[in-house]
PDB file of N, CA and C in Angstrom:
ATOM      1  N   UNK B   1      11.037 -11.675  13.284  1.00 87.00           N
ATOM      2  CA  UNK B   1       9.589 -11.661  13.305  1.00 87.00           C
ATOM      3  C   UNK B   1       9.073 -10.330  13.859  1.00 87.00           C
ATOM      4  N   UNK B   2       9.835  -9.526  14.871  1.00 86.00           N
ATOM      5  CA  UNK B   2       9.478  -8.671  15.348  1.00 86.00           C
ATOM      6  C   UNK B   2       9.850  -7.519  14.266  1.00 86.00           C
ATOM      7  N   UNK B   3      10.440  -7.521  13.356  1.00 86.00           N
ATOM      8  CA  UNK B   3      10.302  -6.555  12.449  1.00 86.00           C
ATOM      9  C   UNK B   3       9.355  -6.656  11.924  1.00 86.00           C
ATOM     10  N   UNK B   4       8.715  -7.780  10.862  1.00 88.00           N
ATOM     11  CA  UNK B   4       7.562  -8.282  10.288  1.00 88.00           C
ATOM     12  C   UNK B   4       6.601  -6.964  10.896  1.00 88.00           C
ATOM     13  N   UNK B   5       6.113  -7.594  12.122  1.00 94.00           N
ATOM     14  CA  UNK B   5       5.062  -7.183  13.276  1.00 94.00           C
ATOM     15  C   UNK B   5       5.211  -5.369  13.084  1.00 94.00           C
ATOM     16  N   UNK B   6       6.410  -4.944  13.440  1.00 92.00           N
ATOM     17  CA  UNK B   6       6.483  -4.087  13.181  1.00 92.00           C
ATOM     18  C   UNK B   6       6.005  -2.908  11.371  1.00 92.00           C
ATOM     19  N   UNK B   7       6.375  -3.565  10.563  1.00 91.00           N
ATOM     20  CA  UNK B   7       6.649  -3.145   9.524  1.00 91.00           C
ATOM     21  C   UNK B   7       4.940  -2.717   9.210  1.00 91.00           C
ATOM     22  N   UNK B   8       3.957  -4.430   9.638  1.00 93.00           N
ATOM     23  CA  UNK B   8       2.519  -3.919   9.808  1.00 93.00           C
ATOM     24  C   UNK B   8       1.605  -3.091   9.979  1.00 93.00           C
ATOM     25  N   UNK B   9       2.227  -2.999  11.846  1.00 96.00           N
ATOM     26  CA  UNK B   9       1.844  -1.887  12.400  1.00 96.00           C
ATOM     27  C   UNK B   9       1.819  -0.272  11.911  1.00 96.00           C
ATOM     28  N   UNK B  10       3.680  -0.407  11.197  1.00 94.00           N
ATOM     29  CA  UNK B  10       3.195   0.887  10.482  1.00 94.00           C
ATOM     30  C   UNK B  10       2.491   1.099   9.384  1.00 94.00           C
ATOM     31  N   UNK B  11       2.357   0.457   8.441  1.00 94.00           N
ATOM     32  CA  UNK B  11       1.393   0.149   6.838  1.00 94.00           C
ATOM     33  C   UNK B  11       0.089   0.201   7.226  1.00 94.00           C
ATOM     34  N   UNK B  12      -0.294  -0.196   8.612  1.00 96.00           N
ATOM     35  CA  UNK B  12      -1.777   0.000   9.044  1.00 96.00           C
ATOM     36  C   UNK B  12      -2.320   1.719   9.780  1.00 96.00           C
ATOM     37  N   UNK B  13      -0.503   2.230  10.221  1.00 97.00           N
ATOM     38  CA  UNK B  13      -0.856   3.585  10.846  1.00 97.00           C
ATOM     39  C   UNK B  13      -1.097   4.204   9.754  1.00 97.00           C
ATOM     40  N   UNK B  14      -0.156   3.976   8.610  1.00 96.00           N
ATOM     41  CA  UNK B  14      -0.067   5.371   7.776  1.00 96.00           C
ATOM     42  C   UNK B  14      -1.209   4.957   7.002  1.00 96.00           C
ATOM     43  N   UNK B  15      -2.027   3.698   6.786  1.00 95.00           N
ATOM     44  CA  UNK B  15      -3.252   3.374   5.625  1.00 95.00           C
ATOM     45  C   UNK B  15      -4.603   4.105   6.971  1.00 95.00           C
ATOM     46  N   UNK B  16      -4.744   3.786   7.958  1.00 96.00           N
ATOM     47  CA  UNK B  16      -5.115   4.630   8.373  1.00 96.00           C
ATOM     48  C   UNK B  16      -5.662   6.346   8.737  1.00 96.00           C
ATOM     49  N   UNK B  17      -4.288   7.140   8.723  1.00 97.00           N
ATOM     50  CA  UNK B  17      -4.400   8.159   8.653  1.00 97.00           C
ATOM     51  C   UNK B  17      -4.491   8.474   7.497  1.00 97.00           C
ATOM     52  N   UNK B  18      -4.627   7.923   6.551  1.00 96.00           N
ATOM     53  CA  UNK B  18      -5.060   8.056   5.528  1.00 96.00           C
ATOM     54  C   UNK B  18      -6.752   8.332   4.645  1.00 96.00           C
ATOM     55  N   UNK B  19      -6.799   7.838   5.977  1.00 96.00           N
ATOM     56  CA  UNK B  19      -8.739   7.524   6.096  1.00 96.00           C
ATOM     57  C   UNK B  19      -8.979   8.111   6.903  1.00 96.00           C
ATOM     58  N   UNK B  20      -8.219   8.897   7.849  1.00 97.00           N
ATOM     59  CA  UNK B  20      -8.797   9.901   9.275  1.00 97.00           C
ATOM     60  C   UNK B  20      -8.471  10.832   8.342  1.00 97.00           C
ATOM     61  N   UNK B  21      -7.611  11.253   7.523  1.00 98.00           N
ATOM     62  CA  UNK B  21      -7.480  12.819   7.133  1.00 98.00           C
ATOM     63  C   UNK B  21      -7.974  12.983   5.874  1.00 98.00           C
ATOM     64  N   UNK B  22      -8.085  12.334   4.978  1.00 97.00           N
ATOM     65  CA  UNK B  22      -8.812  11.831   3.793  1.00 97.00           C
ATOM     66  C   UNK B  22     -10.142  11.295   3.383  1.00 97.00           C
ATOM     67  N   UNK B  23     -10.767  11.192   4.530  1.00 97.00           N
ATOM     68  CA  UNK B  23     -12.273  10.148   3.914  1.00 97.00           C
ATOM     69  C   UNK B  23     -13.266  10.151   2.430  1.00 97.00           C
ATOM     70  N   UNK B  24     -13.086  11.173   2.002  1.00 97.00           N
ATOM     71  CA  UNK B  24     -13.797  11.697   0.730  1.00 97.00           C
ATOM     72  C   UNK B  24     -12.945  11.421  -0.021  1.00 97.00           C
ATOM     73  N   UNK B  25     -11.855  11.422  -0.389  1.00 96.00           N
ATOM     74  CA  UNK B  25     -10.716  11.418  -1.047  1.00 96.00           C
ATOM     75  C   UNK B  25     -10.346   9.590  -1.239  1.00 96.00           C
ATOM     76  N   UNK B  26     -10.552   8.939   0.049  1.00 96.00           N
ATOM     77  CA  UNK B  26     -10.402   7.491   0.287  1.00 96.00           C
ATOM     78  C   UNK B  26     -11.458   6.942  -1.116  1.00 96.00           C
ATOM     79  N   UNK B  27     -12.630   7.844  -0.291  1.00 96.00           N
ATOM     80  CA  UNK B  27     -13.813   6.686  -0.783  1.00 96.00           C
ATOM     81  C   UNK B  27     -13.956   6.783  -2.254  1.00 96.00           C
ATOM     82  N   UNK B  28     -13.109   7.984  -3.140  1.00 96.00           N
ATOM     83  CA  UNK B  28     -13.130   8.215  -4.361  1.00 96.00           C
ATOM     84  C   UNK B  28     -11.998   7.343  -4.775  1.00 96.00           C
ATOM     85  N   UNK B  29     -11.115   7.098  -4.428  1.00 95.00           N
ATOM     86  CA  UNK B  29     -10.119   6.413  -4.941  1.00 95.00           C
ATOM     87  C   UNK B  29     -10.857   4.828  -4.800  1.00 95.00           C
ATOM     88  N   UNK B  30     -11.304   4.378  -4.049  1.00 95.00           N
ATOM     89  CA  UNK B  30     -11.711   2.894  -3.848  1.00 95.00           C
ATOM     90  C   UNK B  30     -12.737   2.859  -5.418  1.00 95.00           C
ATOM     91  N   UNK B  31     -13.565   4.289  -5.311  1.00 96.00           N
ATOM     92  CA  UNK B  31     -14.794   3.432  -6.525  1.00 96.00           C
ATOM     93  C   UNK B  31     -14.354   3.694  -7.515  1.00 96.00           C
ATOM     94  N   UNK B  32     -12.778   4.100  -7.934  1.00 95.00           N
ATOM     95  CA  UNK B  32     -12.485   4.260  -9.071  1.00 95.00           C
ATOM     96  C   UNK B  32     -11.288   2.596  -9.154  1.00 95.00           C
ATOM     97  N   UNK B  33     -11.476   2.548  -8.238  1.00 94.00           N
ATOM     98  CA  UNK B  33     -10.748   1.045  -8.203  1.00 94.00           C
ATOM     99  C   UNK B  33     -11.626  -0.286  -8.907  1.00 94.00           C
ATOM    100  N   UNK B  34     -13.003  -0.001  -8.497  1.00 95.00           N
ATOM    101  CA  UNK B  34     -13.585  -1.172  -8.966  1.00 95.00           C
ATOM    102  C   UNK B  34     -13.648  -1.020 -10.116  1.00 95.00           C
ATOM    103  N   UNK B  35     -13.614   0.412 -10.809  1.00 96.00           N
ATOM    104  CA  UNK B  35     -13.948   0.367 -12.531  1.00 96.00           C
ATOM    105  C   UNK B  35     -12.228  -0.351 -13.316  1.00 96.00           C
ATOM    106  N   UNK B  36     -11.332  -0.342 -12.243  1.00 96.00           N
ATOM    107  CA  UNK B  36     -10.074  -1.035 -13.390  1.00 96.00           C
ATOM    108  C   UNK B  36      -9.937  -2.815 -13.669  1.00 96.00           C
ATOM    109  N   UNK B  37      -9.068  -2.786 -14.401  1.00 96.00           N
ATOM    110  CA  UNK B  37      -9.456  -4.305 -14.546  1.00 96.00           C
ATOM    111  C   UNK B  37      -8.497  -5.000 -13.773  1.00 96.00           C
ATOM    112  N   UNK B  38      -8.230  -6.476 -13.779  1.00 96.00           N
ATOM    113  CA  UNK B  38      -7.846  -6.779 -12.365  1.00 96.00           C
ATOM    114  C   UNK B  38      -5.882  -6.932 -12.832  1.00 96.00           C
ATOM    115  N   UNK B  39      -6.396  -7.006 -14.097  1.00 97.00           N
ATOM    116  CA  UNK B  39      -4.920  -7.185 -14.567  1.00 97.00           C
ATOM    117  C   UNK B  39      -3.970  -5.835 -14.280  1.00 97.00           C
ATOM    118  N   UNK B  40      -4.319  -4.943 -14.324  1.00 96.00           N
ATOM    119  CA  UNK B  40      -3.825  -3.239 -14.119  1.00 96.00           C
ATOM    120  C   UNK B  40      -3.657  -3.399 -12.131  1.00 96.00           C
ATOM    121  N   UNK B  41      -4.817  -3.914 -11.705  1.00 96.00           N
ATOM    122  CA  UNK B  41      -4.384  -3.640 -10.396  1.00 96.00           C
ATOM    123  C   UNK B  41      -3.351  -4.949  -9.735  1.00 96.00           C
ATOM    124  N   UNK B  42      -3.056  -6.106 -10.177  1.00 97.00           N
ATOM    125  CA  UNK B  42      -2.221  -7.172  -9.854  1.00 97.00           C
ATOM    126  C   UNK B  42      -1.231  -6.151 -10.394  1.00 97.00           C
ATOM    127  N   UNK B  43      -0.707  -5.748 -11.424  1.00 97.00           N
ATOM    128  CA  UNK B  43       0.347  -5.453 -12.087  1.00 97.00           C
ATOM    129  C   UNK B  43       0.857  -4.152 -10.693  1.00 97.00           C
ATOM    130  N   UNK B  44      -0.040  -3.275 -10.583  1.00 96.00           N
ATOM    131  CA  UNK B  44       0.313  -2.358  -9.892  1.00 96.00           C
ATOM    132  C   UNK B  44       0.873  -2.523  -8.274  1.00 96.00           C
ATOM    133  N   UNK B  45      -0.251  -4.028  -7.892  1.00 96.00           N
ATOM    134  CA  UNK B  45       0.598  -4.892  -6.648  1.00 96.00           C
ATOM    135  C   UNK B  45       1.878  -5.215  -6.760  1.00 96.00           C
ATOM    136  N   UNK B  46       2.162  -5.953  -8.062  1.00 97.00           N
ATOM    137  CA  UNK B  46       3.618  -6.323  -7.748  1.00 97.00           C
ATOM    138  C   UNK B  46       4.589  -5.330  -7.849  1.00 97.00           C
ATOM    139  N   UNK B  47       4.200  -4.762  -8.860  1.00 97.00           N
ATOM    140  CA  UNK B  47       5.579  -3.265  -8.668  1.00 97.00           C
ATOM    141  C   UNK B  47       5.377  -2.715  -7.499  1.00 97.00           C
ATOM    142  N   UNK B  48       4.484  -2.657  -6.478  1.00 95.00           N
ATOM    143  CA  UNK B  48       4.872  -2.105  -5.379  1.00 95.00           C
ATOM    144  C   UNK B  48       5.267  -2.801  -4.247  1.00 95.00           C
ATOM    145  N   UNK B  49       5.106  -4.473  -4.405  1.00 95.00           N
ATOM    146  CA  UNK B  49       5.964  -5.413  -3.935  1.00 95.00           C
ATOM    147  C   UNK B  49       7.788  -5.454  -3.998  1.00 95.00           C
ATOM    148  N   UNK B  50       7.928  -4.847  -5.737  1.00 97.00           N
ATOM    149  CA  UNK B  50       9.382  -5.109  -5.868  1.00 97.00           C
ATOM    150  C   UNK B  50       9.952  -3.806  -5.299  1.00 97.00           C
ATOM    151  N   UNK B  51       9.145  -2.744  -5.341  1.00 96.00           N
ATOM    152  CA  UNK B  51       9.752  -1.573  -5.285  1.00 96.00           C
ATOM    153  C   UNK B  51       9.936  -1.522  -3.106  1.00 96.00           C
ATOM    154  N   UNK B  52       8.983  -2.114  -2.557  1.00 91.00           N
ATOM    155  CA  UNK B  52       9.079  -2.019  -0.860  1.00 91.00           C
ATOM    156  C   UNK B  52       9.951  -3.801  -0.970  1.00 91.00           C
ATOM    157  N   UNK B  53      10.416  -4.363  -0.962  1.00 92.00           N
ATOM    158  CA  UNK B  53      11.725  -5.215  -0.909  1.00 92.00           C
ATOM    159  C   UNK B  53      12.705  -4.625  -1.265  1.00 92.00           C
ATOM    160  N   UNK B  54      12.796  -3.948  -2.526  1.00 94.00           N
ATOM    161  CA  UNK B  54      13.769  -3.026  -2.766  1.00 94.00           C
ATOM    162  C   UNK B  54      14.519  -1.999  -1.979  1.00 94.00           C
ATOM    163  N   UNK B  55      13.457  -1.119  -1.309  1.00 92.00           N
ATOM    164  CA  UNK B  55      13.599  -0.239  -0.587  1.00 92.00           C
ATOM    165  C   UNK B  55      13.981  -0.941   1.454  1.00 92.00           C
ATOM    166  N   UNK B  56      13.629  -2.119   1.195  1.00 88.00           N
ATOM    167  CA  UNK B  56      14.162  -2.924   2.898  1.00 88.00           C
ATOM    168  C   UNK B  56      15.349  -2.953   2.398  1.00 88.00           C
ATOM    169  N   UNK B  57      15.375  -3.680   1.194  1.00 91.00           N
ATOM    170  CA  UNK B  57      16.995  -4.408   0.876  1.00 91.00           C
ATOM    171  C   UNK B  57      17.953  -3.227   1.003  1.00 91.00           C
ATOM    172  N   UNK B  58      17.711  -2.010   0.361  1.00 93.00           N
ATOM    173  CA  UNK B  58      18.683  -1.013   0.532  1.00 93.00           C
ATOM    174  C   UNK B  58      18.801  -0.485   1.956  1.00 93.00           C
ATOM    175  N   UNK B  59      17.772   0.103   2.983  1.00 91.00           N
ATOM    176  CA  UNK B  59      18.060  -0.107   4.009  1.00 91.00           C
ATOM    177  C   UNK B  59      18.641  -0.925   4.808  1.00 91.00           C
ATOM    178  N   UNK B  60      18.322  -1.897   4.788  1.00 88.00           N
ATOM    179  CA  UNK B  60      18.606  -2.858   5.556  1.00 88.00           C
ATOM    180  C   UNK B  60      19.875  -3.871   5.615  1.00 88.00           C
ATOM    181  N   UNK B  61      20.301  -3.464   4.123  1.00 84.00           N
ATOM    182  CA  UNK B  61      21.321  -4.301   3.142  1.00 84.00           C
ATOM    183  C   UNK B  61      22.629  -4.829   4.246  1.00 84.00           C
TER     184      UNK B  61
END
């Protein structure tokens, strides 16, 4: 569980600094988000679901 917790913490540092060093850049990517359709952005969730399990499993293996 304490990995879990962990794994968070970092996905929230680096989505973060992402928005401290980026803000203009953030807020362009978000309103180009609402123009896609939802099927393109589910699709794009799960490949980056299989691809970060992927990438624990090989670490972690």
């Amino acid at each position: 569980m304490s990995d879990l917790i962990t794994a968070v913490g970092l996905a929230m540092a680096i989505e973060g600094l992402l928005y401290a060093l980026f803000p203009d850049g953030m807020k362009a990517a978000m309103a180009k988000l609402q123009t896609q359709p939802s099927s393109h952005l589910r699709t794009a969730g799960l490949v980056a679901a299989v691809v970060g399990v992927g990438v624990v499993w090989l670490v972690r293996g």
